[in-house]
CSV table of C-alpha atoms in Angstrom, one decimal:
chain,number,residue,atom,x,y,z
B,1,MET,CA,-27.7,82.7,-62.7
B,2,ASP,CA,-24.6,80.9,-61.8
B,3,LEU,CA,-26.5,78.7,-59.3
B,4,SER,CA,-29.0,77.7,-61.9
B,5,SER,CA,-26.4,76.9,-64.4
B,6,SER,CA,-24.5,74.8,-61.9
B,7,MET,CA,-27.7,72.9,-61.0
B,8,GLU,CA,-28.4,72.3,-64.7
B,9,GLN,CA,-24.9,70.9,-65.1
B,10,ILE,CA,-25.4,68.6,-62.1
B,11,LEU,CA,-28.8,67.4,-63.3
B,12,SER,CA,-27.4,66.7,-66.7
B,13,LEU,CA,-24.5,64.7,-65.3
B,14,VAL,CA,-26.9,62.7,-63.0
B,15,ASN,CA,-29.3,62.1,-65.9
B,16,SER,CA,-26.4,60.9,-68.1
B,17,TYR,CA,-25.0,58.7,-65.3
B,18,ILE,CA,-28.3,57.1,-64.1
B,19,PRO,CA,-28.7,54.8,-67.1
B,20,ASN,CA,-25.2,53.5,-66.5
B,21,LEU,CA,-25.9,53.0,-62.8
B,22,ILE,CA,-29.2,51.2,-63.5
B,23,GLY,CA,-27.4,49.0,-66.1
B,24,ALA,CA,-24.6,48.2,-63.7
B,25,MET,CA,-27.0,47.3,-60.9
B,26,ALA,CA,-28.9,45.1,-63.4
B,27,VAL,CA,-25.7,43.4,-64.4
B,28,LEU,CA,-24.8,42.8,-60.7
B,29,ILE,CA,-28.2,41.5,-59.7
B,30,LEU,CA,-28.6,39.3,-62.8
B,31,GLY,CA,-25.0,38.1,-62.6
B,32,TRP,CA,-25.4,37.2,-59.0
B,33,LEU,CA,-28.6,35.3,-59.8
B,34,VAL,CA,-26.9,33.5,-62.6
B,35,ALA,CA,-23.8,32.6,-60.5
B,36,HIS,CA,-25.9,31.5,-57.6
B,37,LEU,CA,-28.2,29.3,-59.7
B,38,THR,CA,-25.3,27.9,-61.7
B,39,SER,CA,-23.4,26.9,-58.5
B,40,LYS,CA,-26.6,25.3,-57.0
B,41,LEU,CA,-27.2,23.4,-60.3
B,42,PHE,CA,-23.5,22.3,-60.2
B,43,ILE,CA,-23.8,21.1,-56.6
B,44,ALA,CA,-27.1,19.2,-57.3
B,45,THR,CA,-25.6,17.6,-60.4
B,46,CYS,CA,-22.5,16.5,-58.5
B,47,ARG,CA,-24.6,15.1,-55.7
B,48,LYS,CA,-26.8,13.3,-58.2
B,49,PHE,CA,-23.9,11.5,-59.8
B,50,LYS,CA,-22.2,11.1,-56.3
B,51,VAL,CA,-19.0,12.8,-57.4
B,52,GLY,CA,-18.0,13.4,-53.8
B,53,GLU,CA,-18.2,9.8,-52.9
B,54,LYS,CA,-16.3,8.8,-56.0
B,55,ILE,CA,-13.5,11.2,-55.1
B,56,SER,CA,-13.5,10.0,-51.5
B,57,ARG,CA,-13.0,6.4,-52.8
B,58,LEU,CA,-10.4,7.8,-55.2
B,59,ILE,CA,-8.2,9.1,-52.4
B,60,GLY,CA,-9.0,6.2,-50.1
B,61,ALA,CA,-11.2,8.0,-47.6
B,62,ASP,CA,-14.2,6.6,-45.9
B,63,GLU,CA,-17.4,7.1,-48.0
B,64,THR,CA,-19.4,8.1,-44.9
B,65,LYS,CA,-16.9,10.9,-44.3
B,66,ARG,CA,-16.8,12.7,-47.6
B,67,VAL,CA,-13.7,14.9,-47.7
B,68,ALA,CA,-14.7,18.5,-46.9
B,69,GLU,CA,-18.1,18.2,-48.8
B,70,PHE,CA,-16.5,18.3,-52.2
B,71,GLU,CA,-19.7,19.3,-54.0
B,72,VAL,CA,-20.3,22.4,-51.8
B,73,ALA,CA,-16.6,23.5,-52.0
B,74,ALA,CA,-16.6,23.1,-55.7
B,75,GLY,CA,-19.9,25.0,-56.1
B,76,GLN,CA,-18.5,27.9,-54.0
B,77,VAL,CA,-15.4,28.1,-56.1
B,78,LEU,CA,-17.5,28.2,-59.3
B,79,PHE,CA,-19.7,30.9,-57.7
B,80,PHE,CA,-16.7,33.1,-56.9
B,81,ILE,CA,-15.2,32.7,-60.3
B,82,LEU,CA,-18.5,33.7,-62.0
B,83,MET,CA,-18.9,36.6,-59.6
B,84,LEU,CA,-15.5,37.9,-60.7
B,85,PHE,CA,-16.8,38.2,-64.3
B,86,VAL,CA,-20.0,39.8,-62.9
B,87,LEU,CA,-17.8,42.4,-61.1
B,88,VAL,CA,-15.9,43.1,-64.2
B,89,GLY,CA,-19.1,43.8,-66.1
B,90,PHE,CA,-20.4,45.9,-63.1
B,91,PHE,CA,-17.4,48.1,-62.9
B,92,GLN,CA,-17.2,48.4,-66.7
B,93,SER,CA,-20.9,49.6,-66.8
B,94,LEU,CA,-20.0,52.2,-64.2
B,95,GLY,CA,-17.0,53.3,-66.3
B,96,LEU,CA,-14.6,52.4,-63.4
B,97,SER,CA,-11.9,51.0,-65.4
B,98,LEU,CA,-9.3,51.4,-62.7
B,99,LEU,CA,-11.1,48.9,-60.5
B,100,ASN,CA,-11.4,46.4,-63.4
B,101,GLU,CA,-7.6,46.2,-63.9
B,102,PRO,CA,-6.7,44.1,-60.8
B,103,ILE,CA,-9.7,41.8,-61.4
B,104,ASN,CA,-8.7,41.4,-65.1
B,105,ARG,CA,-5.1,40.6,-64.1
B,106,LEU,CA,-6.4,38.0,-61.6
B,107,LEU,CA,-8.6,36.4,-64.3
B,108,ALA,CA,-5.8,36.5,-66.8
B,109,THR,CA,-3.5,34.8,-64.4
B,110,VAL,CA,-6.1,32.1,-63.6
B,111,PHE,CA,-6.8,31.4,-67.2
B,112,GLU,CA,-3.2,31.5,-68.1
B,113,TYR,CA,-2.4,29.0,-65.4
B,114,ALA,CA,-5.4,26.8,-66.2
B,115,PRO,CA,-3.8,24.9,-69.1
B,116,ARG,CA,-0.9,23.9,-66.8
B,117,LEU,CA,-3.4,21.9,-64.8
B,118,VAL,CA,-4.0,19.5,-67.6
B,119,ALA,CA,-0.7,17.7,-67.3
B,120,PRO,CA,-1.0,17.3,-63.5
B,121,ILE,CA,-4.5,16.1,-63.8
B,122,VAL,CA,-3.4,13.5,-66.4
B,123,LEU,CA,-0.5,12.4,-64.2
B,124,LEU,CA,-2.8,12.1,-61.1
B,125,THR,CA,-5.3,10.2,-63.1
B,126,LEU,CA,-2.6,7.8,-64.3
B,127,ALA,CA,-1.3,7.4,-60.8
B,128,TRP,CA,-4.8,6.7,-59.5
B,129,ILE,CA,-5.3,4.1,-62.2
B,130,ILE,CA,-2.0,2.3,-61.4
B,131,ALA,CA,-2.5,2.6,-57.6
B,132,SER,CA,-6.1,1.4,-57.8
B,133,ALA,CA,-5.1,-1.6,-60.0
B,134,LEU,CA,-2.3,-2.6,-57.7
B,135,ARG,CA,-4.5,-2.2,-54.6
B,136,PHE,CA,-7.2,-4.3,-56.2
B,137,LEU,CA,-4.7,-6.9,-57.3
B,138,ILE,CA,-3.1,-7.2,-53.8
B,139,LEU,CA,-6.5,-7.4,-52.1
B,140,ARG,CA,-7.7,-10.1,-54.5
B,141,LEU,CA,-4.6,-12.2,-54.2
B,142,SER,CA,-4.6,-11.9,-50.4
B,143,LYS,CA,-8.2,-12.9,-50.3
B,144,GLN,CA,-7.6,-15.9,-52.5
B,145,ALA,CA,-4.6,-16.9,-50.5
B,146,LYS,CA,-6.5,-16.3,-47.2
B,147,LEU,CA,-3.5,-14.3,-46.0
B,148,ASP,CA,-5.3,-12.5,-43.1
B,149,GLU,CA,-6.7,-15.7,-41.7
B,150,LYS,CA,-3.3,-17.5,-41.8
B,151,ILE,CA,-1.5,-14.6,-40.2
B,152,GLY,CA,-4.3,-14.4,-37.5
B,153,GLU,CA,-3.7,-18.1,-36.8
B,154,GLN,CA,0.0,-17.6,-36.5
B,155,VAL,CA,-0.2,-14.7,-34.1
B,156,GLU,CA,-2.9,-16.6,-32.1
B,157,GLU,CA,-5.3,-13.6,-32.4
B,158,ARG,CA,-8.2,-14.4,-34.7
B,159,ASP,CA,-9.8,-11.0,-34.2
B,160,LEU,CA,-6.6,-9.3,-35.5
B,161,ALA,CA,-7.5,-10.1,-39.1
B,162,LYS,CA,-10.8,-8.4,-38.7
B,163,ASP,CA,-9.6,-5.3,-36.7
B,164,LEU,CA,-6.4,-4.7,-38.6
B,165,PRO,CA,-6.2,-6.8,-41.9
B,166,VAL,CA,-2.6,-7.1,-43.0
B,167,SER,CA,-3.6,-7.3,-46.6
B,168,THR,CA,-5.5,-4.0,-46.4
B,169,ALA,CA,-2.7,-2.3,-44.7
B,170,PHE,CA,-0.2,-3.5,-47.3
B,171,ALA,CA,-2.5,-2.6,-50.2
B,172,GLU,CA,-3.1,0.9,-48.8
B,173,THR,CA,0.7,1.4,-48.4
B,174,VAL,CA,1.3,0.4,-52.0
B,175,TYR,CA,-1.6,2.7,-53.1
B,176,TRP,CA,-0.1,5.8,-51.5
B,177,LEU,CA,3.4,4.8,-52.5
B,178,VAL,CA,2.4,5.1,-56.2
B,179,PHE,CA,1.1,8.6,-55.6
B,180,LEU,CA,4.4,9.5,-53.8
B,181,LEU,CA,6.4,8.3,-56.8
B,182,PHE,CA,4.2,10.5,-59.1
B,183,LEU,CA,4.5,13.6,-56.8
B,184,PRO,CA,7.7,15.0,-58.3
B,185,ALA,CA,6.3,14.9,-61.8
B,186,VAL,CA,3.1,16.6,-60.7
B,187,LEU,CA,5.0,19.4,-59.0
B,188,ASP,CA,7.2,19.8,-62.1
B,189,ALA,CA,4.2,20.1,-64.3
B,190,LEU,CA,2.8,22.7,-62.0
B,191,ALA,CA,6.1,24.6,-62.2
B,192,LEU,CA,6.4,24.8,-58.4
B,193,LYS,CA,10.1,25.2,-58.3
B,194,GLY,CA,10.2,25.8,-54.6
B,195,LEU,CA,8.7,22.4,-53.8
B,196,ILE,CA,10.3,20.3,-56.4
B,197,GLU,CA,13.8,20.1,-54.9
B,198,PRO,CA,12.9,19.1,-51.3
B,199,VAL,CA,10.3,16.7,-52.6
B,200,ASN,CA,12.7,15.1,-55.0
B,201,ALA,CA,15.3,14.8,-52.3
B,202,MET,CA,12.7,13.2,-50.0
B,203,VAL,CA,11.6,10.8,-52.6
B,204,HIS,CA,15.2,9.8,-53.5
B,205,LYS,CA,16.0,9.2,-49.9
B,206,PHE,CA,12.9,7.2,-49.4
B,207,LEU,CA,13.6,5.1,-52.5
B,208,GLY,CA,17.1,4.6,-51.4
B,209,PHE,CA,16.0,3.5,-48.0
B,210,LEU,CA,13.1,1.3,-49.3
B,211,PRO,CA,15.4,-1.7,-50.1
B,212,ASN,CA,16.7,-1.6,-46.5
B,213,VAL,CA,13.2,-1.7,-45.1
B,214,PHE,CA,12.2,-4.5,-47.5
B,215,ALA,CA,15.3,-6.5,-46.4
B,216,ALA,CA,14.5,-5.9,-42.7
B,217,ILE,CA,10.9,-7.0,-43.3
B,218,VAL,CA,12.0,-10.1,-45.2
B,219,ILE,CA,14.6,-11.1,-42.5
B,220,PHE,CA,12.1,-10.6,-39.7
B,221,ALA,CA,9.4,-12.5,-41.5
B,222,ILE,CA,11.6,-15.5,-42.2
B,223,GLY,CA,13.1,-15.5,-38.7
B,224,TRP,CA,9.6,-15.1,-37.1
B,225,PHE,CA,8.3,-18.0,-39.2
B,226,VAL,CA,11.3,-20.2,-38.3
B,227,ALA,CA,10.9,-19.3,-34.6
B,228,ARG,CA,7.2,-20.2,-34.7
B,229,VAL,CA,7.9,-23.5,-36.4
B,230,VAL,CA,10.7,-24.4,-34.0
B,231,LYS,CA,8.5,-23.4,-31.0
B,232,LYS,CA,5.7,-25.7,-32.2
B,233,ILE,CA,8.2,-28.6,-32.7
B,234,VAL,CA,9.7,-28.1,-29.2
B,235,VAL,CA,6.2,-27.9,-27.6
B,236,ASN,CA,5.0,-31.1,-29.4
B,237,LEU,CA,8.2,-33.0,-28.7
B,238,LEU,CA,8.2,-32.2,-25.0
B,239,SER,CA,4.4,-32.9,-24.7
B,240,SER,CA,4.8,-36.3,-26.4
B,241,ALA,CA,7.8,-37.0,-24.2
B,242,GLY,CA,5.7,-36.5,-21.0
B,243,ALA,CA,7.4,-33.3,-19.8
B,244,ASN,CA,4.0,-31.9,-18.7
B,245,ARG,CA,3.3,-34.9,-16.6
B,246,LEU,CA,6.8,-34.8,-15.1
B,247,SER,CA,6.3,-31.1,-14.1
B,248,ASP,CA,3.0,-32.0,-12.4
B,249,LYS,CA,4.8,-34.8,-10.5
B,250,LEU,CA,7.6,-32.5,-9.4
B,251,GLY,CA,5.0,-30.0,-8.1
B,252,LEU,CA,5.8,-27.3,-10.7
B,253,LYS,CA,2.2,-26.6,-11.5
B,254,ALA,CA,1.9,-24.1,-8.7
B,255,LEU,CA,5.1,-22.4,-10.0
B,256,LEU,CA,4.0,-22.4,-13.7
B,257,GLY,CA,0.4,-21.6,-13.2
B,258,ASP,CA,-1.8,-22.2,-16.3
B,259,GLN,CA,1.3,-22.6,-18.5
B,260,GLN,CA,2.6,-26.1,-19.3
B,261,LEU,CA,6.3,-26.9,-19.1
B,262,SER,CA,6.4,-27.6,-22.8
B,263,GLU,CA,4.9,-24.2,-23.6
B,264,VAL,CA,7.4,-22.4,-21.4
B,265,ALA,CA,10.3,-24.3,-23.0
B,266,GLY,CA,8.9,-23.5,-26.5
B,267,MET,CA,8.7,-19.8,-25.6
B,268,VAL,CA,12.3,-19.8,-24.4
B,269,VAL,CA,13.4,-21.3,-27.7
B,270,TYR,CA,11.3,-18.8,-29.6
B,271,ILE,CA,12.9,-15.9,-27.7
B,272,LEU,CA,16.4,-17.3,-28.3
B,273,ILE,CA,15.7,-17.4,-32.1
B,274,ILE,CA,13.8,-14.1,-32.4
B,275,ILE,CA,16.5,-12.0,-30.7
B,276,PRO,CA,19.2,-12.6,-33.3
B,277,VAL,CA,16.6,-12.1,-36.0
B,278,LEU,CA,15.7,-8.7,-34.5
B,279,ILE,CA,19.4,-7.7,-34.4
B,280,SER,CA,19.8,-8.7,-38.1
B,281,SER,CA,16.7,-6.8,-39.0
B,282,LEU,CA,17.8,-3.6,-37.2
B,283,ASN,CA,21.3,-3.8,-38.8
B,284,SER,CA,19.8,-4.1,-42.3
B,285,LEU,CA,18.0,-0.8,-41.8
B,286,LYS,CA,21.4,1.0,-41.5
B,287,LEU,CA,20.0,3.6,-39.2
B,288,GLU,CA,23.0,4.0,-36.9
B,289,ALA,CA,21.4,6.4,-34.5
B,290,ILE,CA,18.6,3.9,-33.8
B,291,THR,CA,20.0,0.5,-34.6
B,292,GLN,CA,23.3,0.8,-32.7
B,293,PRO,CA,21.8,1.3,-29.2
B,294,ALA,CA,19.0,-1.2,-29.9
B,295,SER,CA,21.5,-3.8,-31.3
B,296,ALA,CA,23.8,-3.2,-28.4
B,297,MET,CA,21.0,-3.8,-25.9
B,298,LEU,CA,19.9,-7.0,-27.7
B,299,ASN,CA,23.5,-8.2,-27.9
B,300,THR,CA,24.0,-7.6,-24.2
B,301,PHE,CA,20.8,-9.5,-23.5
B,302,LEU,CA,21.9,-12.3,-25.8
B,303,GLN,CA,25.3,-12.6,-24.1
B,304,ALA,CA,23.6,-12.7,-20.8
B,305,ILE,CA,21.3,-15.6,-21.8
B,306,PRO,CA,23.8,-18.4,-20.9
B,307,ALA,CA,24.2,-17.0,-17.4
B,308,VAL,CA,20.5,-16.4,-17.1
B,309,PHE,CA,19.8,-19.9,-18.3
B,310,ALA,CA,22.3,-21.3,-15.8
B,311,ALA,CA,20.7,-19.3,-13.0
B,312,ILE,CA,17.3,-20.6,-14.0
B,313,LEU,CA,18.6,-24.2,-14.1
B,314,VAL,CA,20.1,-23.8,-10.6
B,315,LEU,CA,16.8,-22.5,-9.3
B,316,PHE,CA,14.9,-25.3,-11.0
B,317,ILE,CA,17.2,-28.0,-9.7
B,318,SER,CA,17.2,-26.4,-6.3
B,319,TYR,CA,13.4,-26.3,-6.3
B,320,VAL,CA,13.2,-30.0,-7.2
B,321,VAL,CA,15.8,-30.9,-4.6
B,322,GLY,CA,14.1,-28.6,-2.0
B,323,ARG,CA,10.8,-30.3,-2.6
B,324,VAL,CA,12.4,-33.7,-1.9
B,325,ILE,CA,14.1,-32.4,1.2
B,326,ALA,CA,10.9,-30.7,2.4
B,327,ASP,CA,9.0,-34.0,2.1
B,328,LEU,CA,11.7,-35.9,3.9
B,329,VAL,CA,11.9,-33.3,6.7
B,330,SER,CA,8.1,-33.3,7.1
B,331,LYS,CA,7.8,-37.1,7.2
B,332,PHE,CA,10.7,-37.4,9.6
B,333,LEU,CA,9.4,-34.8,12.0
B,334,GLN,CA,5.9,-36.2,11.8
B,335,SER,CA,7.3,-39.7,12.7
B,336,VAL,CA,9.0,-38.4,15.8
B,337,GLY,CA,5.9,-36.6,17.0
B,338,PHE,CA,6.9,-33.1,16.1
B,339,ASP,CA,3.3,-32.2,15.4
B,340,ASN,CA,2.5,-32.5,19.2
B,341,LEU,CA,5.4,-30.0,20.0
B,342,LEU,CA,3.1,-27.0,20.6
B,343,SER,CA,0.9,-28.8,23.0
B,344,LYS,CA,4.0,-30.0,24.9
B,345,LEU,CA,5.2,-26.4,25.0
B,346,GLY,CA,1.9,-25.4,26.6
B,347,ILE,CA,0.6,-23.6,23.5
B,348,SER,CA,-2.9,-24.8,22.5
B,349,ILE,CA,-4.1,-24.4,18.9
B,350,ARG,CA,-7.4,-25.5,17.6
B,351,PRO,CA,-7.0,-28.2,15.0
B,352,ASP,CA,-8.0,-26.9,11.5
B,353,ALA,CA,-7.8,-28.7,8.2
B,354,ASN,CA,-6.9,-25.5,6.4
B,355,HIS,CA,-3.8,-24.9,8.5
B,356,LYS,CA,-0.5,-26.8,7.9
B,357,LYS,CA,0.8,-29.1,10.6
B,358,PRO,CA,4.1,-28.0,12.3
B,359,SER,CA,6.0,-30.8,10.4
B,360,GLU,CA,4.7,-29.4,7.1
B,361,VAL,CA,5.6,-25.9,8.1
B,362,MET,CA,9.2,-27.0,8.9
B,363,GLY,CA,9.2,-28.7,5.4
B,364,VAL,CA,8.3,-25.4,3.8
B,365,VAL,CA,11.0,-23.7,5.9
B,366,ALA,CA,13.6,-26.2,4.6
B,367,LEU,CA,12.4,-25.6,1.0
B,368,ILE,CA,12.8,-21.8,1.5
B,369,ALA,CA,16.3,-22.3,3.0
B,370,VAL,CA,17.3,-24.3,-0.1
B,371,LEU,CA,15.9,-21.7,-2.4
B,372,LEU,CA,17.6,-18.9,-0.6
B,373,PHE,CA,21.0,-20.5,-1.1
B,374,ALA,CA,20.1,-21.2,-4.7
B,375,GLY,CA,19.0,-17.6,-5.1
B,376,ILE,CA,22.4,-16.3,-3.9
B,377,GLU,CA,24.3,-18.6,-6.3
B,378,SER,CA,21.9,-17.6,-9.2
B,379,LEU,CA,22.4,-13.9,-8.6
B,380,ASN,CA,26.2,-14.4,-8.6
B,381,LEU,CA,25.9,-16.3,-11.9
B,382,ILE,CA,24.1,-13.4,-13.7
B,383,GLY,CA,26.5,-10.8,-12.2
B,384,PHE,CA,24.2,-9.2,-9.6
B,385,GLN,CA,26.7,-9.3,-6.7
B,386,SER,CA,25.0,-6.5,-4.8
B,387,LEU,CA,21.7,-8.3,-4.7
B,388,ALA,CA,23.5,-11.6,-3.9
B,389,GLU,CA,25.2,-9.9,-0.9
B,390,ILE,CA,21.9,-8.5,0.3
B,391,LEU,CA,20.2,-11.9,0.0
B,392,SER,CA,23.2,-13.5,1.7
B,393,GLN,CA,22.9,-11.1,4.7
B,394,PHE,CA,19.2,-11.8,4.8
B,395,THR,CA,19.9,-15.5,4.8
B,396,VAL,CA,22.3,-15.1,7.7
B,397,PHE,CA,19.8,-13.0,9.6
B,398,ALA,CA,17.0,-15.6,8.9
B,399,GLY,CA,19.3,-18.3,10.3
B,400,GLN,CA,19.9,-16.3,13.4
B,401,VAL,CA,16.2,-15.8,13.8
B,402,ALA,CA,15.5,-19.5,13.3
B,403,PHE,CA,18.1,-20.5,15.9
B,404,GLY,CA,16.7,-17.9,18.3
B,405,LEU,CA,13.2,-19.3,17.9
B,406,VAL,CA,14.7,-22.8,18.6
B,407,ILE,CA,16.2,-21.4,21.8
B,408,ILE,CA,12.9,-19.8,22.8
B,409,GLY,CA,11.2,-23.1,22.1
B,410,LEU,CA,13.7,-24.9,24.3
B,411,GLY,CA,13.0,-22.3,26.9
B,412,PHE,CA,9.3,-23.1,26.8
B,413,TYR,CA,10.1,-26.8,27.1
B,414,ILE,CA,12.5,-26.5,30.0
B,415,ALA,CA,10.1,-24.0,31.7
B,416,ASN,CA,7.3,-26.5,31.6
B,417,ILE,CA,9.6,-29.3,33.0
B,418,VAL,CA,10.8,-27.0,35.8
B,419,ALA,CA,7.3,-25.9,36.6
B,420,LYS,CA,6.1,-29.5,36.8
B,421,VAL,CA,9.0,-30.5,39.1
B,422,VAL,CA,8.4,-27.6,41.5
B,423,ALA,CA,4.6,-28.1,41.5
B,424,SER,CA,5.0,-31.8,42.3
B,425,SER,CA,7.3,-31.0,45.3
B,426,SER,CA,6.0,-30.8,48.9
B,427,ALA,CA,7.3,-27.3,49.5
B,428,PRO,CA,4.8,-24.7,50.7
B,429,GLN,CA,3.3,-22.5,48.1
B,430,ALA,CA,4.5,-25.0,45.4
B,431,LYS,CA,2.0,-23.7,42.8
B,432,PHE,CA,3.2,-20.1,43.2
B,433,LEU,CA,6.8,-21.2,43.1
B,434,SER,CA,6.2,-23.3,40.0
B,435,GLY,CA,4.7,-20.3,38.2
B,436,LEU,CA,7.6,-18.1,39.4
B,437,ALA,CA,10.2,-20.7,38.2
B,438,ARG,CA,8.4,-21.0,34.8
B,439,THR,CA,8.4,-17.3,34.3
B,440,ALA,CA,12.1,-17.0,35.2
B,441,VAL,CA,13.1,-19.7,32.8
B,442,LEU,CA,10.9,-18.2,30.0
B,443,ILE,CA,12.5,-14.8,30.6
B,444,LEU,CA,15.9,-16.4,30.4
B,445,GLY,CA,14.9,-18.3,27.2
B,446,PHE,CA,13.5,-15.2,25.6
B,447,ALA,CA,16.6,-13.2,26.5
B,448,MET,CA,19.0,-15.8,25.1
B,449,GLY,CA,16.8,-16.2,22.0
B,450,LEU,CA,16.6,-12.5,21.2
B,451,LYS,CA,20.3,-12.1,21.8
B,452,GLN,CA,21.0,-14.9,19.4
B,453,MET,CA,18.7,-13.1,16.8
B,454,GLY,CA,20.9,-10.0,17.3
B,455,ILE,CA,17.8,-7.9,18.0
B,456,ALA,CA,19.0,-5.0,20.3
B,457,ASP,CA,21.7,-6.9,22.2
B,458,GLU,CA,22.4,-4.2,24.7
B,459,ILE,CA,18.7,-3.6,25.5
B,460,VAL,CA,18.1,-7.3,26.0
B,461,THR,CA,21.2,-7.7,28.2
B,462,ILE,CA,20.2,-4.7,30.4
B,463,THR,CA,16.6,-5.8,30.6
B,464,PHE,CA,17.6,-9.3,31.6
B,465,GLY,CA,20.1,-8.0,34.3
B,466,LEU,CA,17.4,-5.7,35.6
B,467,VAL,CA,14.9,-8.5,35.9
B,468,LEU,CA,17.3,-10.8,37.6
B,469,GLY,CA,18.4,-8.0,39.9
B,470,ALA,CA,14.8,-7.2,40.8
B,471,LEU,CA,14.1,-10.9,41.5
B,472,ALA,CA,17.3,-11.1,43.7
B,473,ILE,CA,16.4,-7.9,45.6
B,474,ALA,CA,12.8,-9.0,46.0
B,475,THR,CA,13.9,-12.4,47.3
B,476,GLY,CA,16.4,-10.8,49.7
B,477,ILE,CA,13.7,-8.3,51.0
B,478,ALA,CA,11.2,-11.1,51.4
B,479,PHE,CA,13.7,-13.3,53.3
B,480,GLY,CA,14.8,-10.4,55.4
B,481,LEU,CA,11.3,-9.3,56.4
B,482,GLY,CA,10.2,-12.9,57.0
B,483,GLY,CA,13.2,-13.8,59.2
B,484,LYS,CA,13.8,-10.6,61.2
B,485,ASP,CA,12.7,-12.2,64.5
B,486,SER,CA,15.1,-15.1,64.1
B,487,ALA,CA,17.9,-12.8,63.1
B,488,SER,CA,17.3,-10.6,66.2
B,489,ASP,CA,17.5,-13.6,68.5
B,490,LEU,CA,20.7,-14.7,66.8
B,491,VAL,CA,22.3,-11.3,67.2
B,492,LYS,CA,21.3,-11.1,70.8
B,493,GLU,CA,22.8,-14.5,71.5
B,494,LEU,CA,26.1,-13.5,69.9
B,495,LEU,CA,26.3,-10.3,71.9
B,496,SER,CA,25.6,-12.1,75.2
B,497,LYS,CA,28.6,-14.4,74.5
B,498,PHE,CA,30.9,-11.4,74.0
B,499,LYS,CA,29.8,-10.0,77.3
């Protein structure tokens, strides 16, 4: 009896709850269908009217890269909002009021906060209108004034205006600057107190720093323009005065390469003007942590310019004088028959038009010597004493090597003369003796030359002594073995006299 009554109670409860469950499921299914269809209809409508592309243009993004597929994202947001209402109806149909309370509070908060979005939307719309108008105005004026083409001509890069248009960059900067100025008001309208203070501080600092940036840009632009104009004036004046022809006559084409002398001088003047301009621009920024070391570096470079210019002038004059001396040395040596020196020394070289003559080589050596001395003086002028000392030591060593080569050359010359004299004598084995004499003189010449060069003095001295000692011993042994019979007769004769 108790069991049957319990079952009846359960069945009555189930029968009374089934309609609520069926109704709740119907609400959930129909609500899901309505939310899904509504979101799809919303997405299709947005795509039909190209809302995503318009918003992409609004925020300055590329139309081909629509920001996060605005239509899909907005449709999903709408779907979840509608599903919240569906869940409220579903739980209410089931009589689960406890589950409805958090959802109701969430919806109440959303709809309570929704009116606050009106003011930010109005402010953002106003900011967009002003920013778009300014951007359009800047682009239109820049196009009419052909600003990009003129700047491209000035910087000598015609593709620059196409790859990175200055007008577009400036217009985009102004566009986003307007939004930055409206940002504090938008955050205030949203009542985001935690973000208002840091954003206001950032905007105030930026606005306070903006005049410094503007002043730096103006100073650099004016200085750059003046430097470009002066550079062109210098290049044209020097070109018309014949500086390029003079540099070709002085043989500076190999030194300058594809650059003309007038262009190099114009670039020097350009650098001399642009460095003080950079210093003034950096100082106007008033960023001590950045501008002080940069300005100090530029000031140091600017103070070193006179010494650098003097060093370059010394090298230039020395190069011109060295070229003259090289020509004089080459012509003088050629006139005295220096080109036949190698053949006189017994060194045969096949004549080749691509190789320089010995007289021309000596001219180049004279030019290098002049430039070495000029390099030492130039390094001293710019304050590089250590490098000047190293170059001075190298110059001394090069002089020793050159003098040693002269001694070796004289050794070749004297060895040939001695060999000819011995070979022309009537002594037996004259040819062998001439070769021996030539070898001995060459060894002596090489020893003296290497000693003059300072290359392993002790080794050269010991080697030379050993060679001479070996020759003396060999001569003594040869004489002793060859004259032993005569020496024996002489000794016997002396002994017989004593008896």
